[in-house]
PDB file of C-alpha atoms and ligand atoms in Angstrom:
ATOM      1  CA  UNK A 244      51.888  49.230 -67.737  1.00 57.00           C
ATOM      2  CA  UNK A 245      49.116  46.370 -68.160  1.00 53.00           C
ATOM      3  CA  UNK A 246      46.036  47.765 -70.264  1.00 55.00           C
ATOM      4  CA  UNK A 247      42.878  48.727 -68.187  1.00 61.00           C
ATOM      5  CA  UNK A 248      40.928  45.780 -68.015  1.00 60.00           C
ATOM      6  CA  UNK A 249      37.752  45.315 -70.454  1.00 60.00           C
ATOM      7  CA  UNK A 250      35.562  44.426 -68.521  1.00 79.00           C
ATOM      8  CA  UNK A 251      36.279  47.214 -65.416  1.00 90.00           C
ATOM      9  CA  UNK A 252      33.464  47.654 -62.934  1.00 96.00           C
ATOM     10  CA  UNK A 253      35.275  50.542 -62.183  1.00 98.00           C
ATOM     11  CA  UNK A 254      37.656  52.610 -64.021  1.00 97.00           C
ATOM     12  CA  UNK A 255      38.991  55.905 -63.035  1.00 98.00           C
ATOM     13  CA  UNK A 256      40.136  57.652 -66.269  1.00 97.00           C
ATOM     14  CA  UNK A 257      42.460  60.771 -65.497  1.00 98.00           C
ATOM     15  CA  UNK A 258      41.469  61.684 -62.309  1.00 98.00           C
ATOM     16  CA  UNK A 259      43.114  64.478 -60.588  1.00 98.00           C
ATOM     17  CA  UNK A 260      42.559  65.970 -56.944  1.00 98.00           C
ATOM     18  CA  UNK A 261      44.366  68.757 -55.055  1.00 97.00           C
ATOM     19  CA  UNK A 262      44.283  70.346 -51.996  1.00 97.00           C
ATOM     20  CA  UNK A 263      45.474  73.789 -51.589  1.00 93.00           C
ATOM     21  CA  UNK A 264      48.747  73.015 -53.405  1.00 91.00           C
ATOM     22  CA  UNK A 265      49.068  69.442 -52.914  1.00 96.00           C
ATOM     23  CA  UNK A 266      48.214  67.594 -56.193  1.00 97.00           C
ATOM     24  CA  UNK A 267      47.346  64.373 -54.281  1.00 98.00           C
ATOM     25  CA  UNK A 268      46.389  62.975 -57.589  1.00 98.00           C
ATOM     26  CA  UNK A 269      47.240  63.607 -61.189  1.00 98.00           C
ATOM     27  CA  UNK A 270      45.849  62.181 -63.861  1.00 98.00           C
ATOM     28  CA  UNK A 271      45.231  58.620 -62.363  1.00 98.00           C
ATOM     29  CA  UNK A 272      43.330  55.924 -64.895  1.00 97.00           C
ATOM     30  CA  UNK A 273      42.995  52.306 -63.432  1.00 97.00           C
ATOM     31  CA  UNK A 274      40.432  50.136 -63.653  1.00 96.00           C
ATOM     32  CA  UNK A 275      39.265  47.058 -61.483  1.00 97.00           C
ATOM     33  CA  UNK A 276      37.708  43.766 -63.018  1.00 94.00           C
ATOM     34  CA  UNK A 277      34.632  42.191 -62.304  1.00 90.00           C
ATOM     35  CA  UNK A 278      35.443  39.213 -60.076  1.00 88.00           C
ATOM     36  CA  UNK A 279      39.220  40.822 -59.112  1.00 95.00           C
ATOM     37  CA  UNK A 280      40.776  41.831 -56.768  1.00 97.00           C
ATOM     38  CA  UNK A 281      43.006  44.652 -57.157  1.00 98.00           C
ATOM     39  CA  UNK A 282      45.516  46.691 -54.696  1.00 97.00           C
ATOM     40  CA  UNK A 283      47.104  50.203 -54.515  1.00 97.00           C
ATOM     41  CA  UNK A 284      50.301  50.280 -53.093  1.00 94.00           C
ATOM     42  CA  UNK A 285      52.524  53.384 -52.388  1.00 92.00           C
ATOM     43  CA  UNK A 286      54.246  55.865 -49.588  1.00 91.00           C
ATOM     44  CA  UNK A 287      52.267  57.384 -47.082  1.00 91.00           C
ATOM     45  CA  UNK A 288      51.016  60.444 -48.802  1.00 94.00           C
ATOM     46  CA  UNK A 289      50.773  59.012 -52.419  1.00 95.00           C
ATOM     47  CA  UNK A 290      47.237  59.899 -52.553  1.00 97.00           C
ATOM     48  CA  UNK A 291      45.376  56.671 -52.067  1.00 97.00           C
ATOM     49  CA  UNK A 292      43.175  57.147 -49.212  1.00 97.00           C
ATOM     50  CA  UNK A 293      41.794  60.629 -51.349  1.00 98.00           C
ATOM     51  CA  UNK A 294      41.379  58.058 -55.085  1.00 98.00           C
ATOM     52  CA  UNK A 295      39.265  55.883 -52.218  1.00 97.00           C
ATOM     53  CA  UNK A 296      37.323  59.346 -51.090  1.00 97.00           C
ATOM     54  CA  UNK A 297      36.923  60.421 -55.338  1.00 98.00           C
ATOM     55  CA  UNK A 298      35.732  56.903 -56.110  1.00 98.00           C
ATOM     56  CA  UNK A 299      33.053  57.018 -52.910  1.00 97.00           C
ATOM     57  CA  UNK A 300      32.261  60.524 -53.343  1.00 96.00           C
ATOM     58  CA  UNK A 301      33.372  61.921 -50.131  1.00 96.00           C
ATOM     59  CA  UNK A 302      35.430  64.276 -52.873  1.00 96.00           C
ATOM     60  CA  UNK A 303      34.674  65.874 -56.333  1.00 95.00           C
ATOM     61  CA  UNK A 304      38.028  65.494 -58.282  1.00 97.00           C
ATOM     62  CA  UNK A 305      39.184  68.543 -60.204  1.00 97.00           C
ATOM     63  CA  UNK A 306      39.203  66.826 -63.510  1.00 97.00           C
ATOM     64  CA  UNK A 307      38.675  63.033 -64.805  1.00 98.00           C
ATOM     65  CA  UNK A 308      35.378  60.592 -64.870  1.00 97.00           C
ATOM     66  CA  UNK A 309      34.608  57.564 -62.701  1.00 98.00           C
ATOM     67  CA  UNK A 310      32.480  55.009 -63.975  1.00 97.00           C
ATOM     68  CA  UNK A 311      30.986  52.109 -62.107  1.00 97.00           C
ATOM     69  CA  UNK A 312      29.276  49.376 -63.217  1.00 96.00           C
ATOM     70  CA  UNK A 313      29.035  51.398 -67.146  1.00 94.00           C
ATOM     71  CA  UNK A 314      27.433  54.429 -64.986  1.00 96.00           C
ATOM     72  CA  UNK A 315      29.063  57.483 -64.779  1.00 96.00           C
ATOM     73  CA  UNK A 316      29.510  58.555 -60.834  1.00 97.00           C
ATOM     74  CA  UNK A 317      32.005  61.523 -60.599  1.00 96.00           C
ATOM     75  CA  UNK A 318      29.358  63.607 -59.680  1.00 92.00           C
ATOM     76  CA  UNK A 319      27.058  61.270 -57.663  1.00 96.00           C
ATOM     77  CA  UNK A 320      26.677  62.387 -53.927  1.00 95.00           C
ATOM     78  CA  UNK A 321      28.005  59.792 -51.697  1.00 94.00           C
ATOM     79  CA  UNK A 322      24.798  57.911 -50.071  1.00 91.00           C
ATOM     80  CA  UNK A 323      23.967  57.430 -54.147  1.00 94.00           C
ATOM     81  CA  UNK A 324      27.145  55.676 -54.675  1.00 96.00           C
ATOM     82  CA  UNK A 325      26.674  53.614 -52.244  1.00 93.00           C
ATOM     83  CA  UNK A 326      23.314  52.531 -52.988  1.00 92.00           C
ATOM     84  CA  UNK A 327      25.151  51.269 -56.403  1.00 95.00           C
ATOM     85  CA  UNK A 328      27.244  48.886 -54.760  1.00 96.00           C
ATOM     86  CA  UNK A 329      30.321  50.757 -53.292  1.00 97.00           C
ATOM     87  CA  UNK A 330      31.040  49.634 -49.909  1.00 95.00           C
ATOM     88  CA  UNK A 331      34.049  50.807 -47.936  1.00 94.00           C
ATOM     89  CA  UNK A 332      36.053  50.114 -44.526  1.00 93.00           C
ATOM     90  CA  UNK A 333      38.509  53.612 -43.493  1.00 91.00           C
ATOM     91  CA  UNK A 334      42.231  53.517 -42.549  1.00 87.00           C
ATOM     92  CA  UNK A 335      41.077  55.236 -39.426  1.00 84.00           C
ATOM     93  CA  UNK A 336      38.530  52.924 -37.764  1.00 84.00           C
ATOM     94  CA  UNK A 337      34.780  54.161 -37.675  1.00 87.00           C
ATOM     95  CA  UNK A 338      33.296  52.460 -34.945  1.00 90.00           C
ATOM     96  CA  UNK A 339      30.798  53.761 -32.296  1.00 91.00           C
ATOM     97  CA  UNK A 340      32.233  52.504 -29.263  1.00 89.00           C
ATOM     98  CA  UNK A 341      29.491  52.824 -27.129  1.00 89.00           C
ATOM     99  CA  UNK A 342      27.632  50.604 -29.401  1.00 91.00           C
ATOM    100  CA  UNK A 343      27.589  46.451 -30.276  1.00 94.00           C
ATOM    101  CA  UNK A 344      28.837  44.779 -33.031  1.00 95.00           C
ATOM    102  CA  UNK A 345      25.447  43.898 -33.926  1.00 93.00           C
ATOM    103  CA  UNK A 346      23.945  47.220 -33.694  1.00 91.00           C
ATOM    104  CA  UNK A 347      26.699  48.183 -35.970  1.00 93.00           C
ATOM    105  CA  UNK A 348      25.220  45.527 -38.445  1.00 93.00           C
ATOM    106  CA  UNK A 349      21.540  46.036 -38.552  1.00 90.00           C
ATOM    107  CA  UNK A 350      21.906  50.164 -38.206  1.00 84.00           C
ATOM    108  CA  UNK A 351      24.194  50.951 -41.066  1.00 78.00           C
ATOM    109  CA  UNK A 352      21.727  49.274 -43.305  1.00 78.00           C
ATOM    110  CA  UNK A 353      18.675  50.957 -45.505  1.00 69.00           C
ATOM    111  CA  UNK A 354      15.665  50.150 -44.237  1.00 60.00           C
ATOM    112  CA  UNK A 355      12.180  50.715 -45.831  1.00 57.00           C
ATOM    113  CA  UNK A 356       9.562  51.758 -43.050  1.00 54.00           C
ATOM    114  CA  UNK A 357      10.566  52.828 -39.551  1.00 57.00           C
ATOM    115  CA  UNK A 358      14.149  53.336 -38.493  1.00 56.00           C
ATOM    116  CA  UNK A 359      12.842  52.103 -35.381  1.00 58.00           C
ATOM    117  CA  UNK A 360      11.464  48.496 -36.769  1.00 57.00           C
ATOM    118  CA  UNK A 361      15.081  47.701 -37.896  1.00 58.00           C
ATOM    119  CA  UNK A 362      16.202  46.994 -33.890  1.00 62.00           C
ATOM    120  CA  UNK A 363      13.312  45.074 -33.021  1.00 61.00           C
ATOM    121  CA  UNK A 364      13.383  41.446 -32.470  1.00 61.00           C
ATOM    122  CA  UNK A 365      10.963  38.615 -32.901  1.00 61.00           C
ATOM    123  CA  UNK A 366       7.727  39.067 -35.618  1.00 56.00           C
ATOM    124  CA  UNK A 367       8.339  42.932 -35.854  1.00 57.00           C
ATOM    125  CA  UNK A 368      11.998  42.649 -37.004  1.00 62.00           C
ATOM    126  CA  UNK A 369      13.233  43.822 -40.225  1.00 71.00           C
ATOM    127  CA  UNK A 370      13.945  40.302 -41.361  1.00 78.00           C
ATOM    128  CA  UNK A 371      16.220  40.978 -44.334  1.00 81.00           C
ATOM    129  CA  UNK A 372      18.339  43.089 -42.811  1.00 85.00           C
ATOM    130  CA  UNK A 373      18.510  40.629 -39.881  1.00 86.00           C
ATOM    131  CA  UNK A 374      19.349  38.294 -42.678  1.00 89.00           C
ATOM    132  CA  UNK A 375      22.031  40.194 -43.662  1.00 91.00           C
ATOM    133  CA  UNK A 376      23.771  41.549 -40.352  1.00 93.00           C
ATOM    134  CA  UNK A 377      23.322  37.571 -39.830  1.00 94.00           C
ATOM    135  CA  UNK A 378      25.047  36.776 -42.617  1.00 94.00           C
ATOM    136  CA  UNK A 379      28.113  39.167 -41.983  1.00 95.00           C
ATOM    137  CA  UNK A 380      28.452  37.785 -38.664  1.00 96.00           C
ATOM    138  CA  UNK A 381      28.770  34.469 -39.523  1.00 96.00           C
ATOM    139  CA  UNK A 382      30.852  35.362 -42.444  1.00 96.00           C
ATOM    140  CA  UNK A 383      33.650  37.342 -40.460  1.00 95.00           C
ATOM    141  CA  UNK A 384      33.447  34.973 -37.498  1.00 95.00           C
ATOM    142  CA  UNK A 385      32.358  37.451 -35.248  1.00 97.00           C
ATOM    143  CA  UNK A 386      29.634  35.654 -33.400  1.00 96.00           C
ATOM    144  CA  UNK A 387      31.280  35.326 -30.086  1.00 96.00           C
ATOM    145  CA  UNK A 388      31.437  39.153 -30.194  1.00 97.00           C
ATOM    146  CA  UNK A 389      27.978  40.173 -31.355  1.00 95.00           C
ATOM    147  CA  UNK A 390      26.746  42.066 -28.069  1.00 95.00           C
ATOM    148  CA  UNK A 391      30.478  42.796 -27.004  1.00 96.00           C
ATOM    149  CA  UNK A 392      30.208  47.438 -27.036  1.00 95.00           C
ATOM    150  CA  UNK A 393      32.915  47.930 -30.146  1.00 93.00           C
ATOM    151  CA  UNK A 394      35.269  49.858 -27.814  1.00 94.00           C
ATOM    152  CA  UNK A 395      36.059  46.797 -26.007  1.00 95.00           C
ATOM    153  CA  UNK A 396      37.280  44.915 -29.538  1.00 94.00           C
ATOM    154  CA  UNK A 397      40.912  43.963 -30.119  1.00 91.00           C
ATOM    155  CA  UNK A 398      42.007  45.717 -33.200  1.00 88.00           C
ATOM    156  CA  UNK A 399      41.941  43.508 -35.410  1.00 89.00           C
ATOM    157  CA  UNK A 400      38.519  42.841 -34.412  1.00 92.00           C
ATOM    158  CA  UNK A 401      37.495  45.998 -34.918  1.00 93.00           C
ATOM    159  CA  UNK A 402      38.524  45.701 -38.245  1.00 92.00           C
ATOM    160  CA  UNK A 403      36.432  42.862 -39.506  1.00 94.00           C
ATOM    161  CA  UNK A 404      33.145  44.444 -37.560  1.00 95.00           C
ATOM    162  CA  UNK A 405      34.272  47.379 -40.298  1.00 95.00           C
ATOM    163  CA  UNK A 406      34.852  45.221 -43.012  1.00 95.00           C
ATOM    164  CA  UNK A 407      31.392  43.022 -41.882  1.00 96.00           C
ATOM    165  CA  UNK A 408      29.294  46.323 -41.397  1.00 95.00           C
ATOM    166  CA  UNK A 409      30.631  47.440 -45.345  1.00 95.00           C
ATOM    167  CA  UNK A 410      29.332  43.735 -46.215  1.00 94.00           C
ATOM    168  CA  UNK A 411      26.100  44.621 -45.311  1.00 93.00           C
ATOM    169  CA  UNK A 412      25.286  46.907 -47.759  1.00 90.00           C
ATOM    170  CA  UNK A 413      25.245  44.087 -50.273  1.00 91.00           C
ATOM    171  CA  UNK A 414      27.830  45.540 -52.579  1.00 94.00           C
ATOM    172  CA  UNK A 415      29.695  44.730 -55.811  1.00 96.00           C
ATOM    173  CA  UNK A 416      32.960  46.592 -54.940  1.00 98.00           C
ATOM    174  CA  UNK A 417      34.378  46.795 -51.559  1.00 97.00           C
ATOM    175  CA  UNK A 418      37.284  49.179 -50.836  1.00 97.00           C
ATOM    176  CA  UNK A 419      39.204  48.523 -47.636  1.00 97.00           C
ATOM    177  CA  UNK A 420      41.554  50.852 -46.642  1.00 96.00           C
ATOM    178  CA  UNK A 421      44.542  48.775 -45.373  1.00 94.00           C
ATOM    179  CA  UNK A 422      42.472  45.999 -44.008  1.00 94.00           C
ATOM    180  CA  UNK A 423      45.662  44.321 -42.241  1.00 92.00           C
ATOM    181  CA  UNK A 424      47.069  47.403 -40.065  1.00 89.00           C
ATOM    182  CA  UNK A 425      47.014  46.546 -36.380  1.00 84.00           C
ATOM    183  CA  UNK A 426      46.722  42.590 -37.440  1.00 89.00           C
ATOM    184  CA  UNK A 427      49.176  39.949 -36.567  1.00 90.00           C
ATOM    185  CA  UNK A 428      49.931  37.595 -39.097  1.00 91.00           C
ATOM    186  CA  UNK A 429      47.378  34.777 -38.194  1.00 92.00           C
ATOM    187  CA  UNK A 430      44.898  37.636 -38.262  1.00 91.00           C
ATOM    188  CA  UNK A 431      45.986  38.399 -41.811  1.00 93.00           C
ATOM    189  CA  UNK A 432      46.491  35.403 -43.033  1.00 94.00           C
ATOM    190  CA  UNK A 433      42.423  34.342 -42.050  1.00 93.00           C
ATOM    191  CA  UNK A 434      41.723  37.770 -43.680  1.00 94.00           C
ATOM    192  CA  UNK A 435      42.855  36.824 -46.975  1.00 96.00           C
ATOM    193  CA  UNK A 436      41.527  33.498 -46.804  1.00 96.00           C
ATOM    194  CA  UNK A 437      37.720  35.633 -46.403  1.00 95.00           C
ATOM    195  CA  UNK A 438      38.341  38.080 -49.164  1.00 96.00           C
ATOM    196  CA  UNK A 439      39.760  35.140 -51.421  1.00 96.00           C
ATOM    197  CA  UNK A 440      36.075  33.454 -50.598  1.00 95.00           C
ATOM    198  CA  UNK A 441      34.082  37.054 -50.880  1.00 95.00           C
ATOM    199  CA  UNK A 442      36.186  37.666 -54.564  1.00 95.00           C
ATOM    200  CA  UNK A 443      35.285  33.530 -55.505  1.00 94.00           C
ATOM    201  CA  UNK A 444      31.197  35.074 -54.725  1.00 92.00           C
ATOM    202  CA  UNK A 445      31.666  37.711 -56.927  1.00 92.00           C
ATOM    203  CA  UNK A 446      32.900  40.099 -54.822  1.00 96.00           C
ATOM    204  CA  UNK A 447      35.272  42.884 -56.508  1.00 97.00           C
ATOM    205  CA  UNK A 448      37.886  44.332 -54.285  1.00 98.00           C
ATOM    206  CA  UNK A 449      39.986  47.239 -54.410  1.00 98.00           C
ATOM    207  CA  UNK A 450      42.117  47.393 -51.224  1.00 98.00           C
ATOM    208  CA  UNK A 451      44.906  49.525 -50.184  1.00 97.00           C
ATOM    209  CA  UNK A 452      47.570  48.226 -48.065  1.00 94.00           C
ATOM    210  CA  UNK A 453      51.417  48.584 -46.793  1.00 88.00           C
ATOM    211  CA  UNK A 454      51.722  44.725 -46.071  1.00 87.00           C
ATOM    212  CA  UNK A 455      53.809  44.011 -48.957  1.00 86.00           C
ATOM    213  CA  UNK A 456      53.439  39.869 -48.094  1.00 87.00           C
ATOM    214  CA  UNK A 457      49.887  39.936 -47.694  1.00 93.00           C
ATOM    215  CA  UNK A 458      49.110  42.159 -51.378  1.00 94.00           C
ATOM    216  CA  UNK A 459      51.725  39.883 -53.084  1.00 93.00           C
ATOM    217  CA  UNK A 460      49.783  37.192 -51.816  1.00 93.00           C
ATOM    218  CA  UNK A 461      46.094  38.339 -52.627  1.00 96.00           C
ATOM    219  CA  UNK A 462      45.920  40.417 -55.439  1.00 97.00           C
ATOM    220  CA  UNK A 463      45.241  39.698 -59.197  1.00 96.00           C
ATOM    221  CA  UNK A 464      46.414  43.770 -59.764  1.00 96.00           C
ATOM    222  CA  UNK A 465      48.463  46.057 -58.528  1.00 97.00           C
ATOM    223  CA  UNK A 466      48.702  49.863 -59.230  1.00 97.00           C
ATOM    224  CA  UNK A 467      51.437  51.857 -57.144  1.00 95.00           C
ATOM    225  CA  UNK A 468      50.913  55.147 -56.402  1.00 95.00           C
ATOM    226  CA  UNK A 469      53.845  57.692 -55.773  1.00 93.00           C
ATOM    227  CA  UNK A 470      53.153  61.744 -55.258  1.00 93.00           C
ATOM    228  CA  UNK A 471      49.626  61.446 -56.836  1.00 96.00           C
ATOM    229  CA  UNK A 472      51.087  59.999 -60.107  1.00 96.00           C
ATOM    230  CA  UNK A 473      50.921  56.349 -61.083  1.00 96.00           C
ATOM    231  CA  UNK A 474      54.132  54.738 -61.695  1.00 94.00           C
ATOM    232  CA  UNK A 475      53.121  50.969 -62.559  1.00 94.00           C
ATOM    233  CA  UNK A 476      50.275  48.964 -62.714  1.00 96.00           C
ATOM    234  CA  UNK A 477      50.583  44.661 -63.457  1.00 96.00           C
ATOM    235  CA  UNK A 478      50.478  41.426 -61.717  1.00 96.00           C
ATOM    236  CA  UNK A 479      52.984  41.349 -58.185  1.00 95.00           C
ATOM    237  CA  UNK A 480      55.054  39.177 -59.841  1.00 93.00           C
ATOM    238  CA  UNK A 481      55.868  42.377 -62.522  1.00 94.00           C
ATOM    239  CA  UNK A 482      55.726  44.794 -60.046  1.00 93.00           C
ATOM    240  CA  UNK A 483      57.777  42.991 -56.987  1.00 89.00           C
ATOM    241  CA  UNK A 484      61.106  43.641 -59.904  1.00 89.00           C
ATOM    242  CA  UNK A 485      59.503  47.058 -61.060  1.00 90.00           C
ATOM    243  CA  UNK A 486      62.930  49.321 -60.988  1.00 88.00           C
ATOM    244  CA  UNK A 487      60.522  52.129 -60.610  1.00 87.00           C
ATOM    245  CA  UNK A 488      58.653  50.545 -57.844  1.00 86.00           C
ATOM    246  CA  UNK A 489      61.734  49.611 -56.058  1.00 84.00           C
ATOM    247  CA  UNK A 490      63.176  53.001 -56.184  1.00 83.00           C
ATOM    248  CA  UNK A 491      59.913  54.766 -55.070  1.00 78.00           C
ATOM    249  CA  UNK A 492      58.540  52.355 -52.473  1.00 67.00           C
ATOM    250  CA  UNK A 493      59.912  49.345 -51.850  1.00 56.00           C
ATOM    251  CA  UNK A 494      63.440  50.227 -51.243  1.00 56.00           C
ATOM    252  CA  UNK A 495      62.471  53.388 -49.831  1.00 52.00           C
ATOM    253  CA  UNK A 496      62.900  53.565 -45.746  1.00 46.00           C
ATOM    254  CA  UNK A 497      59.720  55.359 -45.270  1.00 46.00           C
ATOM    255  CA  UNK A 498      57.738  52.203 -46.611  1.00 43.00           C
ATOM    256  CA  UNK A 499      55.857  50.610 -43.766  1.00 41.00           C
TER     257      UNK A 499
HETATM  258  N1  ADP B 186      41.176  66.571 -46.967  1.00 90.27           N
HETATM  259  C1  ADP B 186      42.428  66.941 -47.241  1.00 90.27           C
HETATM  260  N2  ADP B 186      42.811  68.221 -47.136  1.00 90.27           N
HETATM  261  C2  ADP B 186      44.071  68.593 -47.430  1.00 90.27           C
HETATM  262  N3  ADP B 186      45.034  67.757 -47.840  1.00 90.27           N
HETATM  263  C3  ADP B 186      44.718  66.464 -47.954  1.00 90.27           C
HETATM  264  C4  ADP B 186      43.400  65.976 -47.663  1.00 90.27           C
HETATM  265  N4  ADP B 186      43.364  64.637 -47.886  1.00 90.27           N
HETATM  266  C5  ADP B 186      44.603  64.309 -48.290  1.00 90.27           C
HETATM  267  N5  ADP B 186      45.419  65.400 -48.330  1.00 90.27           N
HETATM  268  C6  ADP B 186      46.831  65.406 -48.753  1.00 90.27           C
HETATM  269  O1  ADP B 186      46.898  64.702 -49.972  1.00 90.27           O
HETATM  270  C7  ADP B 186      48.059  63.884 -50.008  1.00 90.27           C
HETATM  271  C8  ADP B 186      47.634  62.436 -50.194  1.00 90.27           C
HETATM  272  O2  ADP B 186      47.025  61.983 -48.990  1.00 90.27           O
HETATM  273  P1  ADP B 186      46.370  60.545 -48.850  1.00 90.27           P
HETATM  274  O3  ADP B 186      45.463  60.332 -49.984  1.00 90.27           O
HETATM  275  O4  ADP B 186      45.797  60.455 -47.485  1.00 90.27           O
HETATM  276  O5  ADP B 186      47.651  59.609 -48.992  1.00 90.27           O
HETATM  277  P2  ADP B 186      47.862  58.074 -48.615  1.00 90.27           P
HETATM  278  O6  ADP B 186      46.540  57.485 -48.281  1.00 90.27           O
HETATM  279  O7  ADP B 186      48.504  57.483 -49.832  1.00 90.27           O
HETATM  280  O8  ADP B 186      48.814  58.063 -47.452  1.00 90.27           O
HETATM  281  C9  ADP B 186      48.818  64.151 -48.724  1.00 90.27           C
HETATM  282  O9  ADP B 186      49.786  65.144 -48.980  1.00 90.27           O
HETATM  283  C10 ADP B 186      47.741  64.650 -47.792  1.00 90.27           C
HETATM  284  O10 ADP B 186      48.257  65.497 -46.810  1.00 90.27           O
HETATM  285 MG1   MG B 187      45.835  56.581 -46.587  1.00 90.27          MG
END
């Protein structure tokens, strides 16, 4: 297995989580680089969704540290971390559907003064968040849809309004929680292109996903995952001929 990186903006150092008697993590240590990005592969079940809820603090692991940016976080509530610079997006798609793109934009954000003022158009608009939902937009191509309600989205739509609202927060890591499900390959393919432009800004991303072509395609670092335990970690190129890999996840007929 490759070293943790030196120069981690994250690192996860022997993290464990279980639940009831599922150890959906046991002692886990991987670290993502400034600038990277970095993917977690493994079977349904392997635990990665719960490392994204440690690292985001939507859970408390039982034992082990996570550090971002050289700050020690394991304990930090949630809204905390993500005032740091952790954005996510959720395997499970968490849209209001009753509500536009663009409200998605401007709403998630923080807003000094009143919540109210955010919404607002014209002189009385918050302007920097404006800026920002603006920005998103543009960035995810998802102008043509910016008063469409986010019920009526295509998927993969859906998708990059997640990926745009996490954007919005102005953070230094993003985690997406497999970005590509529900895309077709064009879809994909103009996904990576955007994260490969977000990582060139500065972006670090840690991203989990089944699409074997599109993390063999994108990622700098992989780490597999298999029954809470991590079995390699190292460029795709090592880990597309990892025996261990193979045998766990690639070969396996549950792999999706
Ligand atoms: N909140 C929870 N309560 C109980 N069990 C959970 C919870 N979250 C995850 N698990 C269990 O932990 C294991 C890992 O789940 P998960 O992290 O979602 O895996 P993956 O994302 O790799 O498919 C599974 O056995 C799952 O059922
Ligand atoms: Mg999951």
């Amino acid at each position: 297995m490759t070293a943790m990186p030196p120069k981690a903006i994250l690192r996860l150092d022997g993290v464990s989580k279980s639940f009831g008697g599922v150890r959906a993590l046991r002692d886990v240590s991987i670290g993502v680089a400034q600038d990277r990005i970095v993917g977690v592969i493994g079977p349904n079940g392997a635990g990665k969704t719960t490392l994204f809820n440690v690292i985001t603090g939507a859970h408390r692991p039982d034992a082990g540290d996570v550090t971002f940016a050289n700050r020690p976080i394991t304990r930090w509530p949630a809204y905390r971390i993500v005032r740091a610079g952790v954005a996510r997006t959720f395997q499970n798609i968490r849209l209001f559907g009753s509500m536009t793109v663009w409200e998605h934009l401007i709403v998630s954000q923080r807003h000094g003064g009143s919540p109210l003022r955010k919404m607002l158009p014209g002189r009385f608009a918050d302007r920097e968040a404006w800026g920002r939902a603006e920005d998103a937009l543009t960035f995810f191509g998802l102008e043509k849809y910016r008063t469409a309600l986010a019920r009526t989205l295509p998927y993969g739509i859906q998708r990059k309004v997640e990926m745009a609202r996490a954007l919005t927060a102005g953070p230094k890591l993003l985690l997406l929680d497999e970005p590509v499900a529900g895309m077709n390959r064009d879809e994909a393919d103009d996904l990576r292109a955007l994260l490969l432009r977000l990582s060139a800004r500065g972006l670090s991303i840690l991203l989990i996903e089944h699409d074997m072509a599109f993390v063999m395609n994108l990622c700098h670092e992989l780490y597999v995952l298999d029954f809470g335990a991590l079995i390699a970690a190292g460029p795709p190129s090592e880990i597309r001929t990892n025996p261990a890999v193979l045998d766990a996840y690639l070969g396996s007929e549950t792999a999706c």
